[in-house]
Coordinates of C-alpha atoms in Angstrom, one line a residue:
M182 CA 38.9 -13.8 88.0
L183 CA 37.4 -12.6 84.1
Y184 CA 39.8 -12.4 81.1
I185 CA 38.0 -10.6 77.9
L186 CA 39.6 -11.2 74.6
F187 CA 38.8 -8.2 72.1
E188 CA 39.5 -8.6 68.0
H189 CA 39.5 -5.3 66.6
A190 CA 41.4 -4.1 63.3
A191 CA 44.1 -2.2 64.3
G192 CA 45.2 -5.3 67.0
Y193 CA 44.3 -8.0 69.5
A194 CA 44.2 -6.2 73.4
L195 CA 43.0 -8.1 76.7
F196 CA 40.8 -6.9 79.5
L197 CA 40.7 -7.7 83.2
S198 CA 37.0 -7.6 85.1
T199 CA 37.8 -5.9 88.1
Q200 CA 34.5 -6.8 88.7
S201 CA 33.3 -10.5 87.9
E202 CA 31.8 -12.3 90.1
E203 CA 29.0 -8.6 90.2
I204 CA 29.3 -8.9 87.2
G205 CA 27.9 -12.6 86.6
A206 CA 25.1 -11.7 88.5
Q207 CA 24.3 -7.7 87.8
Q208 CA 24.2 -7.8 83.9
Q209 CA 21.3 -4.7 84.0
E210 CA 23.3 -2.2 85.2
V211 CA 26.2 -3.1 83.5
Q212 CA 24.3 -2.1 80.1
Q213 CA 23.4 1.0 82.2
A214 CA 26.8 1.0 83.0
M215 CA 28.6 1.4 79.1
L216 CA 27.3 4.0 78.2
Q217 CA 29.6 5.8 80.2
L218 CA 33.1 5.8 79.8
S219 CA 33.6 7.1 83.6
S220 CA 30.8 4.4 84.9
F221 CA 32.9 1.8 82.8
L222 CA 35.9 2.2 83.4
Q223 CA 35.2 0.7 86.4
L224 CA 34.3 -2.9 85.3
V225 CA 37.5 -3.2 83.1
K226 CA 40.8 -2.8 82.9
L227 CA 43.5 -2.4 79.9
E228 CA 46.1 -5.3 80.8
G229 CA 47.9 -5.8 77.5
F230 CA 47.1 -4.9 74.5
S231 CA 49.0 -6.0 70.4
P232 CA 49.2 -4.7 67.0
F233 CA 49.3 -5.9 64.0
K234 CA 52.0 -5.1 62.3
S235 CA 50.8 -5.1 58.2
G236 CA 47.6 -4.7 56.7
T237 CA 47.8 -7.5 55.6
N238 CA 49.2 -9.5 58.8
A239 CA 45.6 -7.9 60.1
L240 CA 43.9 -9.6 57.3
E241 CA 44.9 -13.1 58.4
N242 CA 44.1 -12.9 61.5
M243 CA 41.4 -11.5 60.5
N244 CA 40.5 -14.7 58.4
C245 CA 41.5 -17.4 61.3
I246 CA 39.1 -15.5 63.4
S247 CA 36.3 -15.9 60.9
E248 CA 37.3 -19.8 60.0
G249 CA 37.4 -20.4 63.5
L250 CA 40.9 -20.9 63.9
L251 CA 43.7 -19.5 66.3
H252 CA 46.4 -17.8 64.4
E253 CA 50.3 -18.3 66.3
D254 CA 49.5 -14.4 66.4
L255 CA 46.9 -14.6 68.6
K256 CA 48.2 -18.0 70.4
N257 CA 51.8 -15.7 71.1
F258 CA 49.4 -13.2 72.8
L259 CA 47.3 -15.2 74.9
E260 CA 50.3 -17.2 76.3
V261 CA 52.6 -14.2 77.6
N262 CA 50.0 -12.0 78.8
L263 CA 48.0 -15.5 80.7
S264 CA 48.9 -18.0 82.9
K265 CA 48.1 -21.9 82.9
E266 CA 48.8 -22.1 86.6
A267 CA 45.3 -19.5 87.1
D268 CA 42.2 -19.9 87.7
F269 CA 40.3 -17.9 85.5
T270 CA 37.9 -17.9 82.7
L271 CA 38.5 -15.8 79.3
G272 CA 36.1 -14.8 77.9
V273 CA 35.5 -14.1 73.7
S274 CA 32.4 -12.4 71.6
D275 CA 32.6 -16.9 68.9
N276 CA 31.5 -19.6 69.8
K277 CA 34.2 -21.3 68.1
L278 CA 37.6 -19.4 68.2
G279 CA 36.8 -20.0 72.4
A280 CA 36.5 -23.4 71.4
T281 CA 39.8 -23.8 69.5
I282 CA 41.5 -21.7 72.2
Q283 CA 40.2 -23.7 74.7
E284 CA 41.6 -27.2 72.6
T285 CA 45.0 -25.5 71.9
L286 CA 45.9 -23.8 74.8
G287 CA 43.9 -25.1 78.3
F288 CA 42.4 -21.3 78.7
Q289 CA 38.9 -22.0 80.0
C290 CA 37.1 -19.6 77.6
S291 CA 33.0 -18.5 78.2
T292 CA 31.0 -16.3 75.7
L293 CA 27.8 -16.6 78.8
G294 CA 26.6 -13.9 81.4
A295 CA 27.8 -10.3 80.6
I296 CA 30.4 -11.4 78.4
S297 CA 28.8 -10.0 75.4
D298 CA 27.8 -6.1 77.3
L299 CA 30.9 -5.9 78.0
I300 CA 32.5 -6.6 74.4
R301 CA 29.9 -4.6 73.4
G302 CA 31.5 -1.4 76.0
I303 CA 34.8 -1.8 74.8
R304 CA 34.0 -1.7 71.6
L305 CA 31.7 1.6 71.9
H306 CA 35.1 3.3 74.3
F307 CA 38.3 1.1 72.0
H308 CA 39.6 4.2 71.0
Q309 CA 40.0 5.6 74.8
L310 CA 41.0 2.1 76.3
V311 CA 44.1 2.0 74.3
E312 CA 46.9 5.0 74.4
G313 CA 48.0 6.3 72.1
L314 CA 45.1 5.5 69.3
T315 CA 42.9 7.8 68.4
K316 CA 39.8 7.7 66.6
L317 CA 40.3 8.0 63.5
A318 CA 43.6 5.8 63.6
Q319 CA 40.3 3.6 64.9
D320 CA 38.0 4.4 61.8
K321 CA 41.2 4.1 58.8
A322 CA 42.6 0.5 60.8
Q323 CA 38.8 -1.1 59.9
L324 CA 37.7 1.1 56.5
G325 CA 41.5 -0.8 55.3
L326 CA 40.5 -4.5 57.0
G327 CA 37.1 -4.5 55.9
H328 CA 37.8 -3.7 52.5
S329 CA 40.5 -6.1 52.5
Y330 CA 38.5 -8.8 53.8
S331 CA 35.5 -7.8 51.9
R332 CA 38.4 -8.4 48.5
A333 CA 39.2 -11.4 49.2
K334 CA 35.4 -12.1 50.1
V335 CA 34.5 -11.9 46.7
K336 CA 36.7 -13.3 44.5
F337 CA 35.4 -16.0 42.7
N338 CA 35.6 -18.2 39.3
V339 CA 33.8 -15.9 36.4
N340 CA 32.9 -18.7 34.6
R341 CA 31.5 -20.1 37.6
V342 CA 29.2 -17.1 38.9
D343 CA 25.5 -18.6 40.2
N344 CA 24.2 -15.0 40.1
M345 CA 24.1 -14.6 36.7
V346 CA 21.5 -17.6 37.2
I347 CA 19.4 -16.7 39.8
Q348 CA 18.9 -13.2 37.5
S349 CA 18.4 -15.4 34.2
I350 CA 15.6 -17.5 35.6
S351 CA 13.6 -14.9 37.2
L352 CA 13.7 -12.4 34.1
L353 CA 13.0 -16.4 31.8
D354 CA 9.8 -16.7 34.6
Q355 CA 8.5 -12.7 33.9
L356 CA 9.1 -12.7 30.7
D357 CA 7.1 -15.9 30.6
K358 CA 4.0 -14.9 32.0
D359 CA 4.6 -11.1 29.4
I360 CA 4.9 -12.9 26.7
N361 CA 1.3 -15.8 27.7
T362 CA -0.5 -11.6 29.0
F363 CA 0.5 -10.2 25.7
S364 CA -0.8 -12.7 23.6
M365 CA -3.9 -13.2 25.2
R366 CA -3.9 -9.7 24.5
I367 CA -3.1 -9.6 20.5
R368 CA -5.4 -12.4 20.3
E369 CA -8.5 -10.5 21.9
W370 CA -7.2 -7.1 19.9
Y371 CA -7.0 -9.2 17.1
S372 CA -9.9 -11.0 17.3
Y373 CA -12.4 -7.8 16.4
H374 CA -11.0 -8.0 12.9
F375 CA -10.4 -11.3 12.6
P376 CA -12.1 -14.1 15.5
E377 CA -11.3 -16.6 13.0
L378 CA -8.0 -17.1 13.2
Y379 CA -8.1 -17.6 17.3
K380 CA -9.1 -20.9 16.7
I381 CA -7.1 -22.3 13.3
V382 CA -3.9 -21.1 15.2
P383 CA -3.7 -21.9 19.1
D384 CA -0.3 -21.5 19.7
N385 CA 0.8 -17.8 20.7
Y386 CA 4.5 -16.6 19.1
L387 CA 2.5 -18.4 15.5
Y388 CA -0.3 -16.3 16.3
A389 CA 1.5 -13.3 16.4
R390 CA 3.8 -13.9 13.6
V391 CA 0.8 -14.8 11.8
T392 CA -1.0 -11.3 12.9
N393 CA 2.3 -9.4 11.6
F394 CA 1.9 -11.2 8.1
I395 CA -2.2 -10.6 7.5
R396 CA -2.7 -7.3 9.1
S397 CA -5.7 -6.5 7.3
R398 CA -7.8 -9.8 6.3
D399 CA -8.4 -8.0 3.3
E400 CA -5.3 -8.3 1.3
L401 CA -5.8 -11.6 2.3
S402 CA -4.4 -13.6 -0.7
E403 CA -3.0 -16.7 -2.4
E404 CA -0.2 -14.9 -2.6
K405 CA 0.4 -14.5 0.7
L406 CA -0.6 -18.1 1.3
E407 CA 3.2 -19.4 0.8
G408 CA 4.1 -16.6 3.5
I409 CA 2.0 -18.4 5.6
T410 CA 3.1 -22.0 5.1
A411 CA 6.3 -20.7 5.6
I412 CA 5.3 -19.5 9.4
L413 CA 3.0 -22.1 10.3
S414 CA 4.7 -25.1 8.6
D415 CA 1.3 -26.2 8.1
P416 CA -0.4 -25.7 4.0
E417 CA -4.1 -27.0 5.5
K418 CA -3.9 -24.6 8.5
A419 CA -2.8 -22.0 5.7
K420 CA -5.5 -22.8 3.5
A421 CA -8.1 -22.8 6.6
I422 CA -7.1 -19.3 6.7
L423 CA -7.2 -18.0 3.6
Q424 CA -11.1 -19.7 3.1
A425 CA -11.9 -17.8 6.4
S426 CA -11.1 -14.5 6.0
K427 CA -13.0 -14.4 2.5
S428 CA -16.5 -14.7 4.6
S429 CA -15.7 -13.6 8.4
I430 CA -17.3 -12.0 10.8
G431 CA -14.6 -9.5 11.7
M432 CA -15.8 -5.9 11.6
E433 CA -14.1 -3.2 9.9
I434 CA -10.7 -1.3 11.8
S435 CA -9.1 1.8 11.0
E436 CA -5.1 1.9 8.9
I437 CA -4.0 3.8 12.6
D438 CA -5.8 0.3 14.5
L439 CA -3.9 -2.3 12.2
L440 CA -0.2 -0.5 12.4
N441 CA -0.8 -0.3 16.3
I442 CA -2.3 -4.0 15.8
E443 CA 1.4 -5.0 14.0
I444 CA 3.7 -2.7 15.9
F445 CA 2.4 -4.2 19.1
A446 CA 2.5 -7.8 17.9
A447 CA 6.3 -7.1 16.4
R448 CA 7.0 -6.6 19.7
V449 CA 5.4 -10.0 20.8
V450 CA 7.7 -11.3 19.0
A451 CA 11.0 -9.9 20.0
L452 CA 10.4 -10.9 23.1
A453 CA 9.6 -14.5 22.2
E454 CA 12.9 -14.7 20.1
Y455 CA 14.4 -13.2 22.5
R456 CA 12.7 -15.4 25.1
E457 CA 14.4 -18.7 23.4
T458 CA 17.7 -16.7 23.0
L459 CA 17.4 -16.5 27.0
H460 CA 16.6 -20.2 27.7
Q461 CA 19.7 -21.2 25.5
Y462 CA 22.3 -18.5 27.6
L463 CA 20.2 -20.6 30.5
R464 CA 21.3 -23.9 29.7
S465 CA 24.8 -23.0 29.1
K466 CA 25.9 -21.2 32.1
M467 CA 24.2 -24.3 33.7
D468 CA 25.9 -26.1 31.9
Q469 CA 29.2 -24.5 33.4
I470 CA 27.8 -24.3 37.4
A471 CA 25.4 -26.9 38.1
P472 CA 26.1 -29.6 35.3
N473 CA 25.3 -32.8 37.1
L474 CA 21.8 -31.4 39.2
A475 CA 21.5 -29.5 35.5
A476 CA 21.5 -33.3 34.2
L477 CA 19.3 -34.6 36.5
V478 CA 16.5 -32.2 36.5
G479 CA 16.6 -29.9 33.8
E480 CA 18.4 -26.5 33.5
I481 CA 15.0 -25.2 34.1
V482 CA 14.1 -26.8 37.5
G483 CA 17.8 -26.5 38.5
A484 CA 17.8 -23.4 38.3
R485 CA 15.4 -22.7 39.9
L486 CA 16.1 -24.4 43.2
I487 CA 19.2 -22.5 43.1
S488 CA 17.4 -19.3 43.0
H489 CA 15.4 -20.0 45.8
A490 CA 17.8 -20.6 48.7
G491 CA 19.7 -17.9 47.2
S492 CA 22.9 -20.0 45.5
L493 CA 24.5 -23.3 44.5
T494 CA 26.3 -23.2 48.1
N495 CA 23.7 -22.8 50.1
L496 CA 21.7 -25.4 48.5
A497 CA 24.2 -27.7 48.2
K498 CA 24.4 -26.9 52.2
Y499 CA 20.2 -28.0 52.3
P500 CA 19.8 -31.7 53.6
A501 CA 17.4 -33.1 50.9
S502 CA 14.8 -33.2 53.5
T503 CA 14.5 -29.6 53.1
V504 CA 15.7 -29.4 49.1
Q505 CA 12.0 -31.8 49.1
I506 CA 10.2 -29.0 49.6
L507 CA 11.8 -26.1 48.4
G508 CA 9.2 -23.5 47.2
A509 CA 6.3 -25.2 49.0
E510 CA 7.2 -23.3 52.5
K511 CA 3.5 -22.0 52.7
A512 CA 1.7 -25.5 52.1
L513 CA 4.0 -26.5 54.7
F514 CA 3.5 -24.3 57.7
R515 CA -0.1 -23.9 56.7
A516 CA -0.2 -27.9 57.8
L517 CA 1.9 -27.0 60.8
K518 CA -0.6 -25.4 61.7
T519 CA -3.5 -26.6 62.0
H520 CA -1.5 -30.1 61.5
G521 CA -2.8 -31.1 58.8
N522 CA -1.0 -33.7 56.5
T523 CA 3.3 -32.1 55.3
P524 CA 3.3 -31.6 51.5
K525 CA 5.5 -34.2 49.9
Y526 CA 7.1 -32.1 46.9
G527 CA 7.8 -27.7 46.0
L528 CA 10.4 -27.1 42.9
I529 CA 11.3 -30.3 42.2
F530 CA 6.8 -31.0 41.3
N531 CA 8.4 -29.9 37.4
S532 CA 10.6 -31.9 36.9
S533 CA 9.4 -35.2 34.2
F534 CA 10.2 -37.3 36.8
I535 CA 7.5 -36.6 38.9
G536 CA 5.5 -36.4 36.5
K537 CA 5.6 -39.5 35.0
A538 CA 5.6 -42.0 38.6
P539 CA 2.0 -42.7 39.4
K540 CA -0.2 -40.2 42.1
K541 CA 0.7 -43.4 44.7
H542 CA 4.6 -43.1 44.4
K543 CA 4.5 -39.8 44.1
G544 CA 6.0 -38.8 47.7
K545 CA 8.5 -42.0 47.2
I546 CA 10.1 -41.2 44.7
S547 CA 9.8 -37.3 45.2
R548 CA 11.9 -38.1 48.1
F549 CA 14.4 -40.2 46.0
L550 CA 14.6 -37.2 43.2
A551 CA 15.5 -34.5 46.0
N552 CA 18.7 -37.3 47.6
K553 CA 19.7 -37.1 43.9
C554 CA 19.4 -33.3 44.2
S555 CA 21.0 -33.1 47.2
L556 CA 23.9 -34.4 46.3
A557 CA 24.4 -33.0 43.0
S558 CA 24.5 -29.8 43.8
R559 CA 27.4 -30.4 46.4
I560 CA 29.7 -32.3 43.5
D561 CA 29.1 -29.3 41.5
C562 CA 30.2 -26.9 44.3
F563 CA 32.9 -28.4 45.9
A564 CA 34.3 -30.3 42.7
E565 CA 37.5 -29.1 41.2
H566 CA 36.4 -30.0 37.5
S567 CA 33.1 -29.8 36.9
T568 CA 31.6 -32.2 34.7
K569 CA 27.7 -34.4 34.1
I570 CA 29.0 -38.2 34.7
F571 CA 27.3 -37.5 37.9
G572 CA 24.4 -36.5 37.4
E573 CA 23.3 -38.6 34.1
K574 CA 24.3 -41.9 36.0
M575 CA 22.2 -40.5 38.4
C576 CA 19.5 -39.5 35.8
E577 CA 19.5 -43.6 35.4
Q578 CA 19.1 -44.2 38.8
V579 CA 16.2 -42.2 39.0
E580 CA 14.7 -44.2 36.3
E581 CA 15.2 -47.5 37.2
R582 CA 13.3 -46.8 40.4
L583 CA 10.3 -45.3 38.4
Q584 CA 10.6 -49.0 37.0
F585 CA 11.0 -50.7 39.6
F586 CA 7.7 -49.6 40.5
E587 CA 6.1 -50.7 37.8
T588 CA 7.2 -54.0 36.5
G589 CA 9.5 -54.9 40.4
V590 CA 13.0 -55.2 38.1
A591 CA 15.3 -55.1 40.6
T592 CA 17.7 -52.2 40.4
R593 CA 21.1 -52.1 40.7
K594 CA 22.8 -51.2 43.9
N595 CA 24.0 -46.8 44.1
E596 CA 28.0 -48.6 45.5
D597 CA 28.7 -50.1 42.1
V598 CA 26.7 -47.3 39.4
M599 CA 28.5 -45.0 42.0
R600 CA 31.9 -46.8 41.3
E601 CA 31.0 -46.9 37.7
A602 CA 30.5 -42.9 38.2
V603 CA 34.2 -42.2 39.9
D604 CA 35.8 -44.3 36.9
E605 CA 34.6 -42.3 33.9
Y606 CA 35.7 -39.0 35.8
N607 CA 39.1 -39.9 36.8
T608 CA 39.2 -40.7 32.6
S609 CA 37.5 -37.3 32.4
V610 CA 39.9 -35.1 34.4
K611 CA 43.0 -36.7 32.9
L612 CA 41.8 -36.4 29.4
M613 CA 40.8 -33.1 30.7
T614 CA 44.8 -32.6 31.8
K615 CA 46.3 -33.8 29.3
Q616 CA 44.1 -31.9 27.2
Q617 CA 44.6 -28.2 29.6
K618 CA 48.9 -29.6 28.6
K619 CA 49.3 -29.4 24.9
K620 CA 46.5 -26.0 25.2
N621 CA 49.3 -24.4 27.6
K622 CA 52.2 -25.8 25.1
K623 CA 50.9 -23.9 22.8
K624 CA 50.5 -21.0 24.0
E625 CA 53.7 -21.5 25.5
K626 CA 55.3 -21.7 22.3
K627 CA 53.3 -19.2 20.2
E628 CA 54.5 -16.4 23.4
K629 CA 57.7 -17.6 22.8
E630 CA 57.9 -17.2 19.2
A631 CA 56.4 -13.1 19.3
L632 CA 59.3 -12.9 21.5
E633 CA 61.8 -14.5 19.3
K634 CA 59.9 -12.1 16.1
E635 CA 60.5 -9.0 19.0
A636 CA 64.3 -9.8 19.3
I637 CA 64.5 -9.9 15.4
I638 CA 67.4 -7.4 14.8
E639 CA 64.4 -4.4 13.5
P640 CA 66.3 -1.7 10.6
D641 CA 67.6 1.0 12.0
K642 CA 66.6 5.1 11.7
D643 CA 68.4 5.6 8.4
G644 CA 66.5 2.4 6.8
I645 CA 69.6 0.6 6.6
D646 CA 68.7 -3.6 7.0
Q647 CA 70.3 -6.1 8.2
I648 CA 73.1 -7.9 5.6
E649 CA 71.7 -11.0 4.7
K650 CA 73.6 -14.3 3.5
Q651 CA 74.9 -14.3 0.0
N652 CA 77.2 -16.8 -2.5
G653 CA 77.8 -18.9 0.8
V654 CA 79.6 -15.8 2.2
E655 CA 78.1 -16.2 6.4
E656 CA 76.6 -13.4 8.1
S657 CA 78.6 -11.1 10.4
T658 CA 76.9 -9.5 13.3
E659 CA 78.7 -6.6 13.2
V660 CA 76.8 -3.8 11.8
I661 CA 78.6 -1.4 9.6
P662 CA 78.1 2.7 10.8
V663 CA 77.1 4.5 8.7
P664 CA 77.3 8.0 9.9
K665 CA 73.5 10.1 9.7
K666 CA 72.3 12.5 6.2
K667 CA 69.3 14.0 5.9
S668 CA 66.4 12.0 4.4
K669 CA 66.9 13.0 1.5
K670 CA 69.5 10.8 0.7
K671 CA 68.7 8.0 2.5
R672 CA 67.4 5.8 -1.0
S673 CA 70.7 6.9 -2.5
Q674 CA 72.4 5.3 0.6
I675 CA 70.8 2.5 0.5
E676 CA 71.4 2.1 -3.4
M677 CA 74.8 2.4 -2.5
L678 CA 74.8 0.0 0.1
T679 CA 73.0 -3.2 -1.3
E680 CA 74.9 -2.6 -5.1
G681 CA 78.3 -2.5 -2.8
M682 CA 77.8 -4.9 -0.6
E683 CA 80.6 -6.7 -2.0
K684 CA 83.3 -4.6 -1.3
Y685 CA 82.8 -4.9 2.3
K686 CA 84.9 -6.9 4.1
F687 CA 83.4 -8.1 7.6
D688 CA 87.3 -8.2 9.1
S689 CA 87.5 -5.0 8.2
P690 CA 88.3 -2.2 11.3
E691 CA 86.2 -0.5 12.9
T692 CA 85.5 3.5 11.0
P693 CA 87.8 5.6 14.0
K694 CA 85.2 7.7 15.8
R695 CA 85.4 11.1 15.8
K696 CA 87.1 13.4 18.8
K697 CA 84.9 15.9 20.5
K698 CA 85.7 19.6 20.8
L699 CA 86.3 20.8 23.4
R700 CA 85.1 24.0 24.0
T701 CA 86.7 27.2 25.2
T702 CA 85.2 29.2 27.9

C-alpha cells in the first residue's frame, strides 16, 4: 500500500493510493490523469484530515516542516491513521521530513516515483477532495499562513542588517567609477583653458577643487595664492600654478563656459566628499555586522565578499576553497573548459596580504587567508556578541605566515592563538554584560523616578496646592475640600488659604455634604 502525506495551510491530510503498483510504472498516465478531478479520484482516496486549531498552531507546524522536524500534531495524526504492523510506504514531499518520520515512528517513507506527481494533483484539487473546504477558505488559509511565516522569517536585528553593507559597497564602487570618469572629463574640459594645471595637480579631487577656486587663469593673482596653498597643502605647487598661469598656452573661453566648468567641478567635489562619508558609514556598519572579517581583510574587501555571496549567512556557509576564488568564476569555468590552470584567488586579491606576499607564495597565502576569512565570517554570523578579537588574532597569524616565508621563523600554533582569543573574548563578554547591567539599572532608576514624579499629587482644578510642612508641623494626608468657585475668585481663594493655614486644624471633621434635592414630578 502507498499512503500520501499532504501538508496544507488548513491542516494535515492522508491519502491512500488505490493503484499503487500501476502508479510506479505508469508515471505519464498519472500526470495526464491529475489534470481532471474525475480521473484523479480513481487514483487517490482521502483517509484522514486533521485541521489546525488556530493560525498560531499552523505557523508552529509550518516552521517544524520547513526545518525537517516532526511536530507533535503530525506525530499524533500519523499514529492514529497508520498502523505500525501494516506493510505500507508513506509518500512525503520532503526528504528531511521523511527521514525524521522514519527515524521517530518507524514508517517507511519515500519521495521517489510518481509520489511528487500525486502530491501535485492533490494540491491542485485539494479543496474538492476535502469535504467542507471551499476554494475561498483555502485561499484565506494559505494567505494568512504565508504572511505569518514570511513575517517570522524577516525578523532580524536592525544593527546587523547585511543588506545595508551590500547596497553601500555597490554604491561605493559605482561612485569610484563615476568620480574617475567625471574627473577625467573636467581635466580635458579645463585643459583647453589652463593645460599646465594637468601635470601640476595629479590628484583628481584636488584638481576639481583648484579648478573651482581659480575659475579663469586671468584672474589668478597673489591674493589667491593663500587659498590654493590651503587646498593643496603645498606652497611650492601653489607658486608653480601662479607662474604657469602667467605664461599659459591655453585658449580664452567665455564666461558661460567657465560657469559650466565651475558648476561641474563643484559637483565632482561634492561626489568625492560624499564618497568619503559613505566610506565612513560602511566602516561603521562592518564593525557592527562583521567586525572579525573587517579586522582581517578590511571593510572594503569584506563588504565585497558579503555582497558577492548575497549575505553574511551565505558567506558563512561557503567552504574556504569557494571563498578563495569568489569573484573569479569566469576564469574558473574557462580554465575547467580548456583544462588549464585554475585561478588562485578572486576578490581576496585586493587584500594587502596578497600584495605583500612574494610571487611564488601568493597561492599559499591566498589559501591561508581564505581559510581565516571563512572562520571569521562564521564567527560574525553565529556569535551572540560581536567583537573583533578573533579577527585581530587571525590577522596576526597571516602576518606571521608572511614572515615565515621570508625569514623561516616558525609561527605559533593555531590552538594556542585561538585559546588566547577565547580567553579575551570571555573577558570582553563579562565586561559587556556588566556594562549592560549598569545601563539597565540606570534606565530602571530613571523610569522609577519618572513614575514617582507622575504619582505626586498635582494641584486640583481650582489651583489649590498641597499643604507643606511649616513650623515643624507634620503634613496631613487629608486635603481640605473647598467648594468650586468662579474663575475670577480663584486668586483670592488661594491667598486666603495660604495666609490662614495655621487656623486649619488637621483633626477637624470633614465638611458635611450637601443633601441632594429630590426632583418632584
